[in-house]
Amino acid sequence: MTSVAASFIAVALLAAPVAPLWAQGYPSKPIKLVVPFAPGGFTDVVARILGQKLSTSMGQPFVIENKAGAGSIIGTDFVAKAAPDGYTLVMVSTTHVISPWIYKSMPYDPIKNFTVVTKLVDSPYVLLVNPKVQARNVQEFIALAKAAPDSIRYASSGNGSSQHLMGGLFVSMTGAKLQHVPYKGSGAAATDLVAGVVESSFAGVPNALAQVPQGRLKALAVTTAKRIPQLPDVPTLQEAGVPGYEASVWLALLAPAGTPQDIVARLNVEIAKVMNLPETKKALYDAGVEVSLSTPEAMSAYMVQELDRWGKVVKDTGIRIE
Protein backbone atom coordinates (compact mmCIF):
# COMPACT_ATOMS: atom_id res chain seq x y z
CA MET A 1 0.00 0.00 0.00
CA THR A 2 1.39 3.39 -0.98
CA SER A 3 1.76 6.16 1.57
CA VAL A 4 -0.77 8.23 -0.42
CA ALA A 5 -3.36 5.42 -0.27
CA ALA A 6 -2.71 4.97 3.43
CA SER A 7 -3.28 8.68 3.95
CA PHE A 8 -6.61 8.57 2.10
CA ILE A 9 -7.73 5.63 4.25
CA ALA A 10 -6.75 7.43 7.44
CA VAL A 11 -8.67 10.55 6.41
CA ALA A 12 -11.70 8.46 5.49
CA LEU A 13 -11.68 6.74 8.86
CA LEU A 14 -11.50 10.07 10.66
CA ALA A 15 -14.32 11.51 8.57
CA ALA A 16 -16.61 8.49 8.90
CA PRO A 17 -19.24 8.63 11.64
CA VAL A 18 -18.10 6.78 14.74
CA ALA A 19 -20.43 3.98 15.78
CA PRO A 20 -21.95 5.31 18.99
CA LEU A 21 -21.24 3.40 22.16
CA TRP A 22 -24.94 3.15 22.96
CA ALA A 23 -25.48 1.31 19.68
CA GLN A 24 -23.09 -1.29 21.05
CA GLY A 25 -25.21 -2.02 24.08
CA TYR A 26 -25.48 0.99 26.44
CA PRO A 27 -27.00 0.60 28.89
CA SER A 28 -26.21 -3.03 29.64
CA LYS A 29 -26.74 -2.83 33.42
CA PRO A 30 -28.68 -0.71 35.96
CA ILE A 31 -27.88 2.99 36.11
CA LYS A 32 -27.45 4.67 39.49
CA LEU A 33 -29.17 8.05 39.71
CA VAL A 34 -27.90 9.85 42.80
CA VAL A 35 -30.14 12.41 44.48
CA PRO A 36 -27.93 14.46 46.83
CA PHE A 37 -30.90 15.28 49.05
CA ALA A 38 -33.08 13.32 51.46
CA PRO A 39 -36.12 11.35 50.21
CA GLY A 40 -39.40 13.19 49.80
CA GLY A 41 -38.03 16.52 48.66
CA PHE A 42 -38.44 18.42 45.42
CA THR A 43 -35.44 16.86 43.65
CA ASP A 44 -36.33 13.37 44.85
CA VAL A 45 -39.87 13.65 43.46
CA VAL A 46 -38.64 14.62 40.00
CA ALA A 47 -35.91 11.96 40.05
CA ARG A 48 -38.41 9.21 40.74
CA ILE A 49 -40.75 10.36 37.98
CA LEU A 50 -37.87 10.54 35.50
CA GLY A 51 -36.23 7.32 36.69
CA GLN A 52 -39.40 5.32 36.25
CA LYS A 53 -39.89 6.57 32.69
CA LEU A 54 -36.25 6.06 31.70
CA SER A 55 -36.24 2.54 33.11
CA THR A 56 -38.99 1.65 30.65
CA SER A 57 -37.55 3.64 27.76
CA MET A 58 -33.94 2.42 28.04
CA GLY A 59 -34.58 -1.14 29.18
CA GLN A 60 -32.48 -0.97 32.36
CA PRO A 61 -33.46 0.09 35.90
CA PHE A 62 -32.61 3.61 36.99
CA VAL A 63 -31.91 3.07 40.68
CA ILE A 64 -32.53 6.18 42.79
CA GLU A 65 -29.99 6.52 45.58
CA ASN A 66 -30.35 9.34 48.11
CA LYS A 67 -27.03 10.63 49.44
CA ALA A 68 -27.96 13.69 51.47
CA GLY A 69 -25.74 16.04 53.42
CA ALA A 70 -23.69 19.25 53.35
CA GLY A 71 -26.04 21.13 51.05
CA SER A 72 -25.88 18.38 48.38
CA ILE A 73 -22.06 18.19 48.41
CA ILE A 74 -21.78 14.60 49.71
CA GLY A 75 -23.87 12.96 46.99
CA THR A 76 -22.52 15.19 44.25
CA ASP A 77 -18.93 14.49 45.25
CA PHE A 78 -19.67 10.76 45.06
CA VAL A 79 -20.63 11.16 41.41
CA ALA A 80 -17.73 13.51 40.62
CA LYS A 81 -15.37 10.71 41.63
CA ALA A 82 -17.31 7.89 39.92
CA ALA A 83 -16.22 6.19 36.70
CA PRO A 84 -17.23 8.27 33.66
CA ASP A 85 -19.06 5.40 32.00
CA GLY A 86 -22.67 6.58 32.04
CA TYR A 87 -23.72 4.32 34.91
CA THR A 88 -23.54 6.89 37.71
CA LEU A 89 -25.46 10.15 37.32
CA VAL A 90 -26.53 12.93 39.68
CA MET A 91 -29.57 15.18 39.66
CA VAL A 92 -28.45 18.58 40.92
CA SER A 93 -30.41 21.70 41.73
CA THR A 94 -29.56 25.39 41.88
CA THR A 95 -27.75 24.46 45.11
CA HIS A 96 -24.97 23.08 42.89
CA VAL A 97 -23.85 26.60 41.96
CA ILE A 98 -24.60 28.10 45.38
CA SER A 99 -22.48 25.80 47.56
CA PRO A 100 -19.10 26.95 46.14
CA TRP A 101 -19.82 30.46 47.39
CA ILE A 102 -21.00 29.39 50.83
CA TYR A 103 -18.59 26.67 51.88
CA LYS A 104 -14.97 27.48 52.68
CA SER A 105 -13.70 24.52 50.65
CA MET A 106 -15.22 22.21 48.05
CA PRO A 107 -14.09 18.69 47.07
CA TYR A 108 -14.95 19.31 43.41
CA ASP A 109 -15.34 22.06 40.84
CA PRO A 110 -19.07 22.43 40.00
CA ILE A 111 -18.31 23.07 36.33
CA LYS A 112 -15.04 21.31 35.43
CA ASN A 113 -15.66 18.02 37.26
CA PHE A 114 -18.94 17.23 35.49
CA THR A 115 -20.37 16.57 32.06
CA VAL A 116 -23.80 18.12 31.60
CA VAL A 117 -26.49 15.85 30.18
CA THR A 118 -29.44 18.27 30.20
CA LYS A 119 -31.47 20.76 32.12
CA LEU A 120 -34.71 19.17 33.32
CA VAL A 121 -37.18 21.50 35.03
CA ASP A 122 -37.74 24.92 36.56
CA SER A 123 -39.86 25.65 39.61
CA PRO A 124 -40.63 28.50 41.99
CA TYR A 125 -40.50 28.21 45.74
CA VAL A 126 -43.37 29.19 47.99
CA LEU A 127 -43.20 31.19 51.21
CA LEU A 128 -45.17 28.96 53.59
CA VAL A 129 -46.16 29.65 57.19
CA ASN A 130 -47.77 27.58 59.88
CA PRO A 131 -51.40 28.65 60.48
CA LYS A 132 -50.52 29.75 64.03
CA VAL A 133 -48.48 32.61 62.54
CA GLN A 134 -50.68 35.70 62.79
CA ALA A 135 -49.92 37.05 59.34
CA ARG A 136 -52.41 37.12 56.49
CA ASN A 137 -49.90 38.41 53.95
CA VAL A 138 -46.22 39.07 53.37
CA GLN A 139 -46.21 42.59 54.78
CA GLU A 140 -47.79 41.41 58.05
CA PHE A 141 -45.23 38.57 58.15
CA ILE A 142 -42.37 41.05 57.75
CA ALA A 143 -43.85 43.29 60.47
CA LEU A 144 -44.06 40.34 62.88
CA ALA A 145 -40.47 39.37 62.17
CA LYS A 146 -39.23 42.90 62.75
CA ALA A 147 -41.26 43.34 65.94
CA ALA A 148 -39.76 40.23 67.54
CA PRO A 149 -36.35 39.57 65.94
CA ASP A 150 -35.41 35.88 65.52
CA SER A 151 -38.67 34.69 67.07
CA ILE A 152 -39.81 33.46 63.65
CA ARG A 153 -37.76 30.61 62.25
CA TYR A 154 -37.52 29.52 58.63
CA ALA A 155 -36.71 25.89 57.84
CA SER A 156 -34.60 24.72 54.93
CA SER A 157 -33.31 21.44 53.54
CA GLY A 158 -29.84 22.25 54.85
CA ASN A 159 -27.09 24.81 55.12
CA GLY A 160 -26.23 26.10 51.68
CA SER A 161 -29.41 24.79 50.07
CA SER A 162 -31.60 26.76 47.66
CA GLN A 163 -34.18 27.09 50.42
CA HIS A 164 -31.55 28.55 52.73
CA LEU A 165 -30.44 31.12 50.19
CA MET A 166 -33.94 32.12 49.13
CA GLY A 167 -34.71 32.80 52.77
CA GLY A 168 -31.46 34.71 53.14
CA LEU A 169 -32.29 36.81 50.10
CA PHE A 170 -35.71 37.59 51.59
CA VAL A 171 -34.13 38.65 54.89
CA SER A 172 -31.60 40.81 53.06
CA MET A 173 -34.21 42.54 50.91
CA THR A 174 -36.86 43.11 53.59
CA GLY A 175 -34.96 43.52 56.84
CA ALA A 176 -37.12 40.80 58.42
CA LYS A 177 -35.26 39.16 61.31
CA LEU A 178 -35.76 35.45 60.68
CA GLN A 179 -33.77 32.62 62.26
CA HIS A 180 -32.56 29.93 59.88
CA VAL A 181 -33.08 26.29 60.93
CA PRO A 182 -31.36 23.76 58.63
CA TYR A 183 -32.72 20.21 58.28
CA LYS A 184 -31.36 17.14 56.52
CA GLY A 185 -33.96 17.42 53.78
CA SER A 186 -36.99 19.42 52.70
CA GLY A 187 -39.32 16.59 53.74
CA ALA A 188 -38.19 16.81 57.37
CA ALA A 189 -38.39 20.60 57.22
CA ALA A 190 -41.97 20.42 55.92
CA THR A 191 -42.96 17.95 58.64
CA ASP A 192 -41.78 20.27 61.40
CA LEU A 193 -43.39 23.25 59.69
CA VAL A 194 -46.77 21.51 59.69
CA ALA A 195 -46.24 20.51 63.34
CA GLY A 196 -45.45 24.09 64.32
CA VAL A 197 -41.90 23.37 65.45
CA VAL A 198 -40.81 26.09 63.01
CA GLU A 199 -42.95 28.90 61.73
CA SER A 200 -42.04 29.34 58.07
CA SER A 201 -40.14 27.99 55.07
CA PHE A 202 -39.34 28.74 51.46
CA ALA A 203 -40.45 25.36 50.16
CA GLY A 204 -40.83 23.63 46.83
CA VAL A 205 -44.21 23.56 45.16
CA PRO A 206 -44.72 19.81 45.86
CA ASN A 207 -44.56 20.47 49.60
CA ALA A 208 -46.95 23.39 49.23
CA LEU A 209 -49.47 21.39 47.19
CA ALA A 210 -49.40 18.61 49.77
CA GLN A 211 -50.33 20.93 52.63
CA VAL A 212 -51.89 24.23 51.54
CA PRO A 213 -55.19 22.98 50.03
CA GLN A 214 -55.94 21.08 53.27
CA GLY A 215 -55.26 24.19 55.38
CA ARG A 216 -52.28 22.69 57.18
CA LEU A 217 -50.08 25.52 55.91
CA LYS A 218 -50.64 29.01 54.50
CA ALA A 219 -49.01 30.14 51.26
CA LEU A 220 -48.10 33.83 51.39
CA ALA A 221 -46.23 34.25 48.09
CA VAL A 222 -44.27 32.57 45.32
CA THR A 223 -40.68 33.51 44.51
CA THR A 224 -40.99 33.90 40.74
CA ALA A 225 -41.99 37.01 38.78
CA LYS A 226 -45.25 35.39 37.66
CA ARG A 227 -47.92 33.50 39.58
CA ILE A 228 -48.09 29.76 39.07
CA PRO A 229 -51.13 27.86 37.73
CA GLN A 230 -51.09 25.36 40.60
CA LEU A 231 -51.63 28.18 43.14
CA PRO A 232 -53.30 30.94 41.10
CA ASP A 233 -54.52 32.92 44.12
CA VAL A 234 -51.08 33.18 45.71
CA PRO A 235 -49.30 36.44 44.79
CA THR A 236 -45.68 36.80 43.79
CA LEU A 237 -43.31 38.37 46.31
CA GLN A 238 -43.09 41.37 44.01
CA GLU A 239 -46.87 41.74 44.07
CA ALA A 240 -46.78 41.28 47.84
CA GLY A 241 -44.51 44.27 48.33
CA VAL A 242 -40.95 42.99 47.90
CA PRO A 243 -39.88 44.72 44.66
CA GLY A 244 -37.10 43.03 42.72
CA TYR A 245 -37.41 39.64 44.40
CA GLU A 246 -37.26 36.91 41.76
CA ALA A 247 -35.79 33.44 42.16
CA SER A 248 -36.50 29.92 41.00
CA VAL A 249 -34.89 26.53 41.33
CA TRP A 250 -33.79 24.39 38.42
CA LEU A 251 -32.78 20.76 38.19
CA ALA A 252 -30.21 19.27 35.83
CA LEU A 253 -28.73 15.86 35.16
CA LEU A 254 -24.95 15.59 35.31
CA ALA A 255 -22.40 12.83 34.74
CA PRO A 256 -18.76 12.67 35.80
CA ALA A 257 -16.32 14.66 33.67
CA GLY A 258 -15.05 12.61 30.76
CA THR A 259 -18.25 10.70 30.13
CA PRO A 260 -18.30 9.79 26.40
CA GLN A 261 -20.31 12.18 24.29
CA ASP A 262 -22.26 9.39 22.61
CA ILE A 263 -23.58 8.28 26.00
CA VAL A 264 -24.47 11.87 26.85
CA ALA A 265 -26.26 12.22 23.51
CA ARG A 266 -28.22 9.01 24.06
CA LEU A 267 -29.32 10.12 27.52
CA ASN A 268 -30.25 13.58 26.26
CA VAL A 269 -32.42 12.13 23.49
CA GLU A 270 -34.13 9.59 25.76
CA ILE A 271 -34.81 12.19 28.46
CA ALA A 272 -36.36 14.57 25.94
CA LYS A 273 -38.54 11.74 24.68
CA VAL A 274 -39.90 10.71 28.10
CA MET A 275 -40.17 14.25 29.49
CA ASN A 276 -42.40 15.25 26.59
CA LEU A 277 -44.84 12.39 27.13
CA PRO A 278 -48.26 13.75 28.20
CA GLU A 279 -48.33 11.56 31.32
CA THR A 280 -44.85 12.76 32.36
CA LYS A 281 -45.79 16.38 31.86
CA LYS A 282 -48.93 15.88 33.94
CA ALA A 283 -46.99 14.15 36.75
CA LEU A 284 -44.47 16.98 36.80
CA TYR A 285 -47.21 19.63 36.66
CA ASP A 286 -48.91 17.94 39.61
CA ALA A 287 -45.54 18.09 41.39
CA GLY A 288 -45.38 21.81 40.71
CA VAL A 289 -42.58 21.91 38.15
CA GLU A 290 -42.32 22.89 34.50
CA VAL A 291 -40.35 20.89 31.94
CA SER A 292 -37.38 22.96 30.75
CA LEU A 293 -34.98 20.91 28.59
CA SER A 294 -31.75 21.99 26.95
CA THR A 295 -28.74 20.80 25.04
CA PRO A 296 -25.67 19.93 27.12
CA GLU A 297 -23.89 22.96 25.67
CA ALA A 298 -26.68 25.39 26.54
CA MET A 299 -26.97 24.10 30.10
CA SER A 300 -23.21 24.24 30.58
CA ALA A 301 -23.24 27.92 29.64
CA TYR A 302 -26.29 28.56 31.84
CA MET A 303 -24.60 26.96 34.85
CA VAL A 304 -21.65 29.32 34.47
CA GLN A 305 -24.06 32.27 34.41
CA GLU A 306 -25.91 30.95 37.45
CA LEU A 307 -22.64 30.46 39.33
CA ASP A 308 -21.87 34.15 38.86
CA ARG A 309 -25.43 35.24 39.67
CA TRP A 310 -25.72 33.35 42.94
CA GLY A 311 -22.20 34.36 43.91
CA LYS A 312 -23.37 37.97 43.92
CA VAL A 313 -26.45 37.04 45.97
CA VAL A 314 -24.30 35.23 48.55
CA LYS A 315 -22.00 38.23 48.86
CA ASP A 316 -24.96 40.59 49.24
CA THR A 317 -26.64 38.43 51.89
CA GLY A 318 -23.44 37.60 53.76
CA ILE A 319 -24.29 33.89 54.14
CA ARG A 320 -21.21 31.78 54.86
CA ILE A 321 -20.61 28.27 56.19
CA GLU A 322 -17.21 27.21 57.45
CSV table of N, CA, C and O in Angstrom, one decimal, residues 97-103 164-166 168-173 304-321:
chain,number,residue,atom,x,y,z
A,97,VAL,N,-24.7,25.4,42.2
A,97,VAL,CA,-23.8,26.6,42.0
A,97,VAL,C,-23.9,27.6,43.1
A,97,VAL,O,-23.3,28.7,43.0
A,98,ILE,N,-24.6,27.3,44.2
A,98,ILE,CA,-24.6,28.1,45.4
A,98,ILE,C,-23.5,27.7,46.4
A,98,ILE,O,-22.8,28.5,47.0
A,99,SER,N,-23.4,26.4,46.6
A,99,SER,CA,-22.5,25.8,47.6
A,99,SER,C,-21.0,26.3,47.4
A,99,SER,O,-20.4,26.6,48.5
A,100,PRO,N,-20.5,26.5,46.2
A,100,PRO,CA,-19.1,26.9,46.1
A,100,PRO,C,-18.9,28.3,46.8
A,100,PRO,O,-17.8,28.7,47.2
A,101,TRP,N,-19.9,29.1,46.8
A,101,TRP,CA,-19.8,30.5,47.4
A,101,TRP,C,-20.0,30.5,48.9
A,101,TRP,O,-19.7,31.4,49.6
A,102,ILE,N,-20.6,29.4,49.4
A,102,ILE,CA,-21.0,29.4,50.8
A,102,ILE,C,-20.0,28.6,51.7
A,102,ILE,O,-19.7,29.0,52.8
A,103,TYR,N,-19.5,27.5,51.1
A,103,TYR,CA,-18.6,26.7,51.9
A,103,TYR,C,-17.1,27.1,51.7
A,103,TYR,O,-16.8,27.5,50.6
A,164,HIS,N,-32.3,27.7,51.8
A,164,HIS,CA,-31.5,28.5,52.7
A,164,HIS,C,-31.3,29.9,52.1
A,164,HIS,O,-31.5,31.0,52.7
A,165,LEU,N,-30.8,29.9,50.8
A,165,LEU,CA,-30.4,31.1,50.2
A,165,LEU,C,-31.6,32.0,49.8
A,165,LEU,O,-31.6,33.2,49.9
A,166,MET,N,-32.7,31.3,49.4
A,166,MET,CA,-33.9,32.1,49.1
A,166,MET,C,-34.5,32.8,50.4
A,166,MET,O,-34.9,33.9,50.3
A,168,GLY,N,-32.5,33.7,52.9
A,168,GLY,CA,-31.5,34.7,53.1
A,168,GLY,C,-31.7,35.9,52.3
A,168,GLY,O,-31.5,37.1,52.7
A,169,LEU,N,-32.0,35.7,51.0
A,169,LEU,CA,-32.3,36.8,50.1
A,169,LEU,C,-33.5,37.6,50.6
A,169,LEU,O,-33.5,38.8,50.5
A,170,PHE,N,-34.5,36.9,51.1
A,170,PHE,CA,-35.7,37.6,51.6
A,170,PHE,C,-35.4,38.4,52.8
A,170,PHE,O,-35.8,39.6,52.9
A,171,VAL,N,-34.6,37.9,53.7
A,171,VAL,CA,-34.1,38.6,54.9
A,171,VAL,C,-33.3,39.9,54.5
A,171,VAL,O,-33.5,41.0,55.0
A,172,SER,N,-32.4,39.7,53.5
A,172,SER,CA,-31.6,40.8,53.1
A,172,SER,C,-32.4,41.9,52.4
A,172,SER,O,-32.1,43.1,52.6
A,173,MET,N,-33.4,41.5,51.7
A,173,MET,CA,-34.2,42.5,50.9
A,173,MET,C,-35.3,43.2,51.7
A,173,MET,O,-35.7,44.3,51.4
A,304,VAL,N,-22.7,28.3,34.2
A,304,VAL,CA,-21.6,29.3,34.5
A,304,VAL,C,-22.3,30.7,34.8
A,304,VAL,O,-21.8,31.4,35.8
A,305,GLN,N,-23.3,31.0,34.1
A,305,GLN,CA,-24.1,32.3,34.4
A,305,GLN,C,-24.7,32.2,35.8
A,305,GLN,O,-24.6,33.2,36.6
A,306,GLU,N,-25.3,31.1,36.1
A,306,GLU,CA,-25.9,30.9,37.5
A,306,GLU,C,-24.9,31.0,38.6
A,306,GLU,O,-25.1,31.5,39.7
A,307,LEU,N,-23.7,30.4,38.3
A,307,LEU,CA,-22.6,30.5,39.3
A,307,LEU,C,-22.3,31.9,39.7
A,307,LEU,O,-22.2,32.3,40.8
A,308,ASP,N,-22.2,32.7,38.6
A,308,ASP,CA,-21.9,34.1,38.9
A,308,ASP,C,-23.0,34.9,39.5
A,308,ASP,O,-22.8,35.7,40.5
A,309,ARG,N,-24.3,34.6,39.1
A,309,ARG,CA,-25.4,35.2,39.7
A,309,ARG,C,-25.6,35.0,41.2
A,309,ARG,O,-25.8,35.9,42.0
A,310,TRP,N,-25.5,33.7,41.5
A,310,TRP,CA,-25.7,33.4,42.9
A,310,TRP,C,-24.5,33.7,43.8
A,310,TRP,O,-24.7,34.0,45.0
A,311,GLY,N,-23.4,33.9,43.2
A,311,GLY,CA,-22.2,34.4,43.9
A,311,GLY,C,-22.4,35.8,44.4
A,311,GLY,O,-22.1,36.1,45.5
A,312,LYS,N,-23.0,36.6,43.5
A,312,LYS,CA,-23.4,38.0,43.9
A,312,LYS,C,-24.4,38.0,45.0
A,312,LYS,O,-24.3,38.8,46.0
A,313,VAL,N,-25.4,37.1,44.9
A,313,VAL,CA,-26.5,37.0,46.0
A,313,VAL,C,-25.8,36.7,47.3
A,313,VAL,O,-26.2,37.2,48.4
A,314,VAL,N,-24.9,35.7,47.3
A,314,VAL,CA,-24.3,35.2,48.5
A,314,VAL,C,-23.5,36.4,49.2
A,314,VAL,O,-23.6,36.6,50.4
A,315,LYS,N,-22.8,37.1,48.3
A,315,LYS,CA,-22.0,38.2,48.9
A,315,LYS,C,-22.9,39.3,49.4
A,315,LYS,O,-22.6,39.9,50.5
A,316,ASP,N,-24.0,39.6,48.8
A,316,ASP,CA,-25.0,40.6,49.2
A,316,ASP,C,-25.6,40.2,50.5
A,316,ASP,O,-25.9,41.0,51.4
A,317,THR,N,-25.9,38.9,50.7
A,317,THR,CA,-26.6,38.4,51.9
A,317,THR,C,-25.7,38.1,53.0
A,317,THR,O,-26.1,38.0,54.2
A,318,GLY,N,-24.4,37.9,52.7
A,318,GLY,CA,-23.4,37.6,53.8
A,318,GLY,C,-23.5,36.2,54.3
A,318,GLY,O,-22.9,35.9,55.4
A,319,ILE,N,-24.2,35.3,53.6
A,319,ILE,CA,-24.3,33.9,54.1
A,319,ILE,C,-22.9,33.2,53.9
A,319,ILE,O,-22.3,33.3,52.9
A,320,ARG,N,-22.5,32.5,55.0
A,320,ARG,CA,-21.2,31.8,54.9
A,320,ARG,C,-21.2,30.6,55.8
A,320,ARG,O,-21.7,30.7,56.9
A,321,ILE,N,-20.7,29.5,55.4
A,321,ILE,CA,-20.6,28.3,56.2
A,321,ILE,C,-19.2,27.8,56.2
A,321,ILE,O,-18.6,27.6,55.1
